[in-house]
Amino acid sequence: MTALLRYQAALLLRSHRWLPPLLLYGGSMAVGVQSGQPVLDCAGWAAATLLPVTAWLVRVCVTNEPSAARDCTAAAAGPWRVHLAAVAVALGAALLLAAAGTGIVAAVGDPHTADRRTVVPMGSATAAGLVCAAACALLGTAVGALCNRPLLRSTAWAVPATLLATVAVLFAGASPANAAVTGLVTGSRTGVVHVPLLPLAAAAALAAGAVAVACALAARRT
Amino acid sequence: MRLTGVGRRYGPGGPWILRDLDLDIPGGTLLRVEGANGSGKSTLLRLLAGIDAPSAGRITGRPRTAYVPERFPAALPMTAGAYLTHLGRVHGLGRAAASRGAREWLERFGAGAYAGTPLSELSKGTSQKVAVAQGLMGTPGLLVLDEAWTGLDRASRGVLDAAVRERVAGGARVVFVDHDPGRLAGEPCAVLRLGNHSARPAFEDAARSARQPTMHIVVEPPPGAVLPAGLPGVPEPLSDGAIRLTVARPRTDDTLRILLAAQPPWHIRSVTEAPHP
């Protein structure tokens, strides 16, 4: 598995296909995270942005190998392990972005509530932002795993499905991502910081389920 | 390695490409898969390699596997050497062994100079050499070659032939499809013929259809003994408990040597020239 992760990471890194999702992340951060804005609002925005970016990274990683090369790797290690490694590398990259994004938010955000009257403790705000970003990365992974190969093989289905699923997961009331981001934005009004651990756990469970489904089907549909 | 009732179709309700395939592939088997276009050769190879899962039945006892596709237009963003080192590690080699194996196999195929060339810049033949090297460097227990010789130059085809013989002699299973009917002729080889319509295999002893003369060696096992690993030929149990091995004539001496050197040694009953078909 380590060898597969290293191989997939090398593929991602050298392919430069991480650049468009990174630009999306950077562009969105430039719009939503500006110096002097309330830190929790910024953290919520950064986390929400990470969801589509992660789904895109998963798409990049699971489609990175041409099919002939994928067959060789799949024979050597088993198709589900190859798929798992690809998804795991995408999630790893997204978590790096989560950490970097949280760092930027902590650096430029204003540690006050939206009405600038109450002080928001920077430490717990950063922790809440990081946990929220991790939850969004996990849900983005789930979306990416379900909306790409091996479940949806054609680009014509995969890309619109990823978009729709991203919107649904960000805005549906029952979604852990929605709960986590809403928690941050509400905290920015009230000054009470909630670290969204429950949404994180739910997101992890959903991601594990989605990735398990995708990996189980990796050998069935090639 | 055993296939039990294996079938494959794409999508529920689709036509069966392969159906009710029962196959036993013991170690040291060289198996050639034949059939017309669309008879399911590649599908079977993908099932054997574990790239694809059967829709029905099961495959058990698959050893560490390597697969070589017919075409390897792998536009991967790395050099041939880096790719092979990565794949060597995926095949279970350590870091040093993987990078040494990458270098050695490229050199064996006369492509040592391309170790530092990006895969996207390689010619078709050199790409194919990389694909073949990938399949061989992990010394797999099952090697699946889907027309792997296509696109290789004559010298490299010879290197691949020799590597296949080496792997079979080492007790590995090698399953291949190739358009050249003379491929690996002289090597004792089982043939699985896939029919276009019935999709039921005819398993025949192919050593007889090979060009070189073949020999029958009838041996009697000592009590409780199993056939030594790495024995060439296709074993065939006879009714009285003896086993008949059909081997290419050049391999007769090797076969006898292995049998006599086994502990406890096997009794050789007869060595006769096999009748021509």
XYZ file of C-alpha atoms in Angstrom:
499
model
C 0.000 0.000 0.000
C 2.865 2.398 0.781
C 4.317 1.756 -2.663
C 0.936 2.452 -4.264
C 0.486 5.665 -2.297
C 3.946 6.816 -3.298
C 3.233 5.952 -6.954
C -0.128 7.735 -6.977
C 1.337 10.746 -5.198
C 4.130 10.915 -7.775
C 1.547 10.705 -10.569
C -0.501 13.522 -9.062
C 2.488 15.710 -8.390
C 4.168 15.293 -11.775
C 0.996 15.415 -13.843
C 0.379 19.039 -12.779
C -3.309 18.237 -12.938
C -3.556 19.494 -9.354
C -3.104 23.002 -10.708
C -6.728 23.745 -11.797
C -8.289 22.647 -8.477
C -5.593 24.559 -6.627
C -6.378 27.671 -8.668
C -10.058 27.224 -7.861
C -9.181 27.032 -4.188
C -6.859 30.011 -4.388
C -9.378 32.088 -6.323
C -12.188 31.316 -3.939
C -9.977 32.045 -0.946
C -9.007 35.393 -2.472
C -12.685 36.291 -2.757
C -13.919 35.000 0.596
C -10.965 35.343 2.946
C -9.810 38.902 3.202
C -7.821 40.698 5.788
C -9.892 42.055 8.647
C -12.949 39.905 8.075
C -14.365 37.893 10.991
C -12.266 34.785 11.411
C -15.146 32.323 11.705
C -16.807 33.588 8.522
C -13.493 33.189 6.720
C -13.033 29.681 8.124
C -16.520 28.662 7.010
C -15.893 29.980 3.525
C -12.504 28.242 3.281
C -13.991 24.925 4.402
C -16.936 25.123 2.016
C -14.555 25.914 -0.846
C -12.540 22.833 -0.054
C -15.458 20.489 -0.792
C -15.626 20.932 -4.588
C -11.826 21.239 -4.715
C -11.480 17.835 -3.017
C -14.038 16.239 -5.327
C -12.019 17.581 -8.249
C -8.766 16.249 -6.783
C -10.360 12.809 -6.429
C -11.380 12.962 -10.081
C -7.835 13.914 -11.032
C -6.342 11.050 -9.024
C -8.679 8.237 -10.089
C -8.356 9.165 -13.759
C -4.630 9.859 -13.694
C -3.453 6.493 -15.009
C -4.159 5.565 -18.633
C -6.099 2.303 -18.735
C -3.154 0.172 -19.905
C -1.027 1.346 -17.002
C -3.929 0.950 -14.589
C -4.342 -2.663 -15.690
C -0.700 -3.368 -14.890
C -0.970 -1.790 -11.460
C -4.297 -3.496 -10.778
C -2.873 -6.920 -11.614
C 0.069 -6.302 -9.300
C -1.825 -4.945 -6.314
C -5.530 -5.605 -6.846
C -7.909 -3.054 -8.386
C -9.467 -1.985 -5.103
C -6.100 -1.182 -3.551
C -5.118 0.881 -6.588
C -8.390 2.780 -6.347
C -8.074 3.253 -2.599
C -4.549 4.599 -2.998
C -5.700 7.101 -5.627
C -8.556 8.347 -3.440
C -6.324 8.456 -0.367
C -3.729 10.584 -2.167
C -6.481 13.019 -3.218
C -7.742 13.195 0.366
C -4.199 13.711 1.612
C -3.713 16.615 -0.808
C -7.042 18.090 0.289
C -6.062 17.841 3.955
C -2.823 19.676 3.153
C -4.957 22.413 1.598
C -7.189 22.360 4.691
C -4.171 22.933 6.919
C -2.774 25.663 4.660
C -6.163 27.332 4.315
C -6.723 27.292 8.067
C -3.291 28.843 8.521
C -4.159 31.649 6.107
C -7.496 32.246 7.818
C -5.786 32.405 11.206
C -3.228 34.836 9.819
C -5.593 37.304 8.177
C -8.926 36.818 9.974
C -10.166 39.265 12.554
C -10.716 37.543 15.927
C -14.087 39.199 16.513
C -17.686 38.360 15.804
C -19.354 39.714 12.690
C -20.571 42.812 14.553
C -17.008 43.348 15.907
C -18.309 43.562 19.484
C -17.269 40.232 20.960
C -13.808 38.729 20.881
C -13.586 35.253 19.358
C -10.766 33.144 20.885
C -8.299 32.554 18.049
C -7.203 29.105 19.202
C -10.602 27.503 19.301
C -11.669 29.369 16.141
C -8.688 27.870 14.320
C -9.436 24.409 15.693
C -13.069 24.708 14.632
C -11.994 25.913 11.174
C -9.588 23.004 10.764
C -12.128 20.394 11.856
C -14.763 21.933 9.585
C -12.325 21.918 6.651
C -11.453 18.277 7.340
C -15.163 17.393 7.363
C -15.617 19.165 4.029
C -12.551 17.404 2.590
C -13.975 14.044 3.665
C -17.358 14.810 2.099
C -15.655 16.051 -1.055
C -13.859 12.708 -1.120
C -17.179 10.903 -0.806
C -18.651 12.957 -3.667
C -15.584 12.379 -5.817
C -15.549 8.650 -5.104
C -19.221 8.227 -6.017
C -19.279 10.516 -9.058
C -16.277 9.138 -10.924
C -14.823 5.885 -12.183
C -15.783 3.110 -11.508
C -19.378 4.252 -10.839
C -19.667 6.960 -13.460
C -17.195 6.370 -16.220
C -18.084 8.944 -18.829
C -16.999 12.549 -18.327
C -20.418 13.640 -19.549
C -21.979 12.094 -16.449
C -19.156 12.417 -13.977
C -18.576 16.173 -14.122
C -22.231 17.351 -13.905
C -22.923 14.738 -11.240
C -19.963 15.977 -9.202
C -21.220 19.551 -9.507
C -24.770 18.677 -8.486
C -23.619 16.463 -5.637
C -21.295 19.201 -4.380
C -24.134 21.721 -4.324
C -26.426 19.206 -2.641
C -23.887 18.307 0.025
C -23.075 21.966 0.741
C -26.659 23.174 0.989
C -28.786 20.216 2.090
C -29.939 20.686 5.686
C -29.008 17.176 6.756
C -25.451 17.322 5.399
C -22.576 17.307 7.910
C -20.762 19.873 5.746
C -23.741 22.177 5.947
C -23.948 21.632 9.710
C -20.252 22.335 10.206
C -20.149 25.462 8.039
C -23.425 26.779 9.471
C -22.002 26.202 12.953
C -19.023 28.429 12.155
C -21.123 31.168 10.566
C -23.565 31.119 13.500
C -20.615 31.261 15.864
C -19.450 34.352 14.055
C -22.737 36.015 14.991
C -23.005 34.810 18.562
C -19.337 34.608 19.494
C -19.677 30.999 20.679
C -17.220 28.671 18.951
C -18.308 25.086 18.396
C -15.712 22.623 17.190
C -17.824 20.528 14.779
C -16.642 17.099 15.892
C -19.970 15.392 15.292
C -20.151 16.543 11.643
C -16.530 15.436 11.283
C -17.388 11.940 12.500
C -20.441 11.780 10.240
C -18.370 12.985 7.276
C -15.715 10.360 8.000
C -18.348 7.608 8.114
C -19.916 8.794 4.859
C -16.546 9.052 3.153
C -15.559 5.577 4.336
C -18.820 4.156 2.996
C -18.540 5.914 -0.353
C -14.914 4.915 -0.835
C -15.724 1.325 0.151
C -18.437 1.194 -2.518
C -16.122 2.635 -5.158
C -13.273 0.274 -4.244
C -15.579 -2.752 -4.213
C -16.694 -1.882 -7.743
C -13.175 -1.125 -8.981
C -12.780 -4.689 -10.280
C -16.315 -4.963 -11.587
C -16.302 -2.090 -13.990
C -13.161 -1.225 -15.778
C -4.914 -21.654 -9.000
C -8.419 -22.739 -9.868
C -11.375 -21.283 -11.774
C -14.760 -22.687 -10.837
C -17.786 -22.001 -13.034
C -16.341 -18.664 -14.102
C -18.447 -16.496 -16.374
C -18.298 -12.874 -17.413
C -20.798 -10.606 -19.014
C -20.951 -6.863 -19.163
C -24.099 -5.646 -17.500
C -26.938 -7.803 -16.198
C -28.801 -9.322 -19.117
C -25.876 -8.811 -21.469
C -24.575 -11.726 -23.495
C -22.128 -14.042 -21.769
C -18.623 -13.513 -23.081
C -17.345 -16.442 -21.069
C -19.428 -19.035 -19.340
C -19.032 -22.029 -17.032
C -15.294 -22.081 -17.252
C -13.635 -24.646 -14.999
C -9.896 -24.591 -15.114
C -7.079 -25.754 -12.932
C -3.755 -24.042 -13.461
C -1.039 -25.708 -11.400
C 2.380 -24.135 -10.897
C 4.765 -24.486 -13.810
C 2.003 -24.336 -16.413
C 2.411 -22.541 -19.697
C -1.103 -21.940 -20.997
C -1.894 -20.561 -24.413
C -5.379 -19.133 -24.922
C -6.690 -19.325 -28.476
C -9.850 -18.167 -30.131
C -11.253 -15.931 -32.834
C -11.652 -12.186 -32.390
C -14.316 -11.513 -29.803
C -14.170 -14.991 -28.317
C -13.273 -13.604 -24.921
C -9.503 -14.127 -24.858
C -8.702 -10.732 -23.419
C -11.641 -10.941 -21.027
C -10.334 -14.246 -19.722
C -6.831 -12.841 -19.308
C -8.185 -9.853 -17.393
C -10.144 -12.190 -15.129
C -7.061 -14.331 -14.554
C -4.959 -11.265 -13.782
C -7.567 -10.064 -11.292
C -8.085 -6.768 -13.120
C -11.686 -7.722 -13.690
C -13.976 -9.772 -11.453
C -16.077 -12.626 -12.832
C -19.866 -12.128 -12.989
C -20.318 -15.759 -12.005
C -18.147 -18.372 -10.367
C -14.912 -17.799 -8.517
C -11.182 -17.758 -8.947
C -9.117 -19.034 -6.036
C -5.450 -19.400 -5.279
C -4.185 -16.575 -7.458
C -0.507 -15.986 -6.710
C 1.242 -12.644 -7.044
C 0.317 -11.525 -10.517
C 1.712 -9.400 -13.308
C -0.092 -8.384 -16.472
C 1.354 -7.111 -19.722
C -1.089 -5.464 -22.132
C -0.781 -5.508 -25.892
C -0.273 -1.796 -26.179
C 1.194 0.438 -23.551
C 0.684 3.992 -24.699
C 1.112 5.115 -21.134
C 1.500 8.855 -21.180
C 2.514 8.889 -17.546
C 4.347 11.950 -16.275
C 7.556 10.163 -15.318
C 10.619 8.549 -16.804
C 10.760 4.877 -17.783
C 13.188 4.178 -14.940
C 11.050 5.976 -12.344
C 7.912 4.189 -13.528
C 9.551 0.780 -13.352
C 10.976 1.519 -9.911
C 7.509 2.501 -8.677
C 5.952 -0.614 -10.207
C 8.720 -2.797 -8.801
C 7.825 -1.539 -5.353
C 4.129 -2.139 -6.037
C 5.155 -5.678 -7.008
C 6.678 -6.026 -3.574
C 10.364 -5.321 -4.167
C 12.409 -3.199 -1.788
C 13.656 0.208 -2.844
C 17.135 -0.933 -3.917
C 15.891 -4.113 -5.600
C 13.246 -2.156 -7.511
C 15.646 0.401 -8.919
C 18.215 -2.299 -9.725
C 15.499 -4.428 -11.374
C 14.323 -1.476 -13.442
C 17.834 -0.890 -14.750
C 18.551 -4.568 -15.381
C 15.334 -5.318 -17.241
C 15.642 -2.238 -19.439
C 19.181 -3.318 -20.249
C 18.083 -6.871 -21.029
C 15.671 -5.457 -23.572
C 18.331 -3.159 -24.976
C 16.532 -0.090 -23.681
C 18.938 0.840 -20.888
C 19.559 4.192 -22.555
C 15.904 5.145 -22.148
C 15.789 4.846 -18.346
C 15.868 8.619 -18.055
C 13.443 9.317 -20.904
C 9.881 10.388 -20.068
C 7.383 7.650 -20.921
C 5.451 10.037 -23.152
C 8.488 10.412 -25.429
C 9.168 6.700 -25.942
C 8.513 4.935 -29.236
C 5.779 2.316 -29.377
C 8.278 -0.543 -29.187
C 10.217 0.927 -26.297
C 6.970 1.595 -24.411
C 6.118 -2.057 -24.895
C 9.514 -3.015 -23.496
C 8.709 -0.974 -20.405
C 5.367 -2.791 -20.078
C 7.058 -6.172 -20.393
C 9.816 -5.224 -17.956
C 7.143 -4.163 -15.485
C 5.590 -7.607 -15.753
C 8.821 -9.471 -15.228
C 10.640 -7.534 -12.549
C 8.575 -8.758 -9.628
C 9.130 -12.456 -10.541
C 5.367 -13.042 -10.362
C 3.760 -16.408 -9.667
C 1.279 -15.706 -12.442
C 2.294 -13.839 -15.552
C -0.490 -12.851 -17.941
C 0.629 -11.754 -21.401
C -2.017 -10.308 -23.706
C -0.134 -10.277 -27.025
C 2.797 -8.828 -25.164
C 5.126 -9.620 -28.064
C 3.345 -7.180 -30.386
C 5.570 -4.257 -31.222
C 8.759 -5.771 -29.846
C 11.776 -6.168 -32.110
C 13.115 -9.645 -32.838
C 15.801 -9.576 -30.148
C 13.343 -8.448 -27.501
C 10.844 -11.112 -28.508
C 13.617 -13.613 -27.866
C 14.353 -12.071 -24.473
C 10.682 -12.309 -23.556
C 10.510 -15.932 -24.753
C 13.503 -16.767 -22.589
C 12.022 -14.949 -19.609
C 8.768 -16.871 -20.005
C 10.673 -20.175 -20.090
C 12.577 -19.089 -17.002
C 9.400 -18.254 -15.117
C 7.696 -21.527 -16.093
C 10.769 -23.520 -15.107
C 10.725 -21.626 -11.818
C 7.234 -22.926 -11.114
C 5.228 -19.874 -12.159
C 2.099 -19.979 -14.277
C 2.296 -18.108 -17.556
C -0.893 -17.529 -19.526
C -0.634 -15.881 -22.922
C -2.428 -14.927 -26.094
C -0.424 -14.393 -29.254
C -1.277 -14.251 -32.926
C 1.891 -16.093 -33.923
C 1.040 -19.809 -33.769
C 4.751 -20.569 -33.466
C 5.166 -18.518 -30.305
C 7.063 -20.557 -27.702
C 6.801 -23.612 -29.931
C 8.735 -26.502 -28.518
C 7.776 -25.506 -25.040
C 5.297 -27.905 -23.467
C 2.184 -25.843 -23.449
C -1.469 -26.352 -22.662
C -3.978 -24.748 -24.994
C -7.339 -23.378 -24.043
C -9.517 -22.817 -27.097
C -12.383 -20.403 -26.673
C -15.244 -20.917 -29.109
C -17.130 -18.000 -30.568
C -20.564 -19.335 -29.760
C -20.426 -21.999 -27.130
C -17.776 -20.160 -25.104
C -16.977 -23.510 -23.545
C -13.309 -24.289 -23.576
C -11.644 -27.273 -25.131
C -8.619 -28.065 -23.047
C -6.145 -29.970 -25.031
C -2.672 -31.202 -24.605
C -0.828 -28.884 -26.828
C 2.611 -30.330 -26.601
C 1.411 -32.694 -29.287
C 0.474 -29.867 -31.611
C 3.740 -28.076 -31.062
C 6.224 -28.298 -33.866
C 8.961 -30.093 -32.042
C 8.626 -33.774 -31.231
C 7.419 -34.486 -27.752
C 8.004 -37.303 -25.332
C 5.777 -39.173 -22.953
C 7.375 -39.860 -19.602
C 5.389 -42.207 -17.382
C 6.395 -41.985 -13.734
C 5.239 -43.690 -10.558
C 5.057 -41.521 -7.472
C 6.588 -42.702 -4.213
C 3.878 -43.015 -1.543
C 2.491 -39.688 -0.467
C 4.590 -37.633 -2.880
C 3.340 -34.679 -4.868
C 4.743 -33.724 -8.240
C 7.877 -31.590 -7.740
C 7.431 -27.897 -8.448
C 8.913 -26.471 -11.595
C 8.427 -29.627 -13.635
C 7.942 -28.866 -17.314
C 5.101 -30.489 -19.170
C 1.485 -31.230 -18.639
C 0.880 -33.953 -16.043
C -1.897 -36.388 -16.709
C -2.873 -39.020 -14.132
C -3.216 -42.556 -15.442
C -5.707 -45.087 -14.104
C -3.139 -47.105 -12.178
C -1.855 -44.165 -10.138
C 1.080 -43.396 -12.418
C 1.424 -40.008 -14.031
C 2.180 -39.316 -17.676
C 4.118 -36.163 -18.446
C 4.176 -34.815 -21.964
C 7.263 -32.707 -22.513
C 9.150 -31.289 -25.438
C 12.075 -33.496 -26.380
C 14.762 -30.962 -25.358
C 13.294 -30.885 -21.865
C 13.283 -34.644 -21.329
C 16.655 -34.794 -19.569
C 15.772 -31.885 -17.260
C 12.496 -33.519 -16.351
C 14.100 -36.838 -15.523
C 16.785 -35.119 -13.498
C 14.184 -33.275 -11.387
C 12.189 -36.455 -10.822
C 15.198 -38.524 -9.838
C 16.586 -35.799 -7.608
C 13.292 -35.441 -5.744
C 13.180 -36.714 -2.164
C 11.971 -39.492 -2.220
C 12.858 -40.114 -5.882
C 10.193 -40.988 -8.418
C 10.277 -44.199 -10.372
C 10.556 -43.739 -14.129
C 8.479 -46.364 -15.861
C 8.928 -45.406 -19.476
C 10.133 -42.697 -21.814
C 8.632 -42.901 -25.272
C 8.218 -40.619 -28.235
C 4.704 -39.228 -28.335
C 2.716 -40.118 -31.441
C 2.213 -37.231 -33.843
C -1.316 -35.944 -34.136
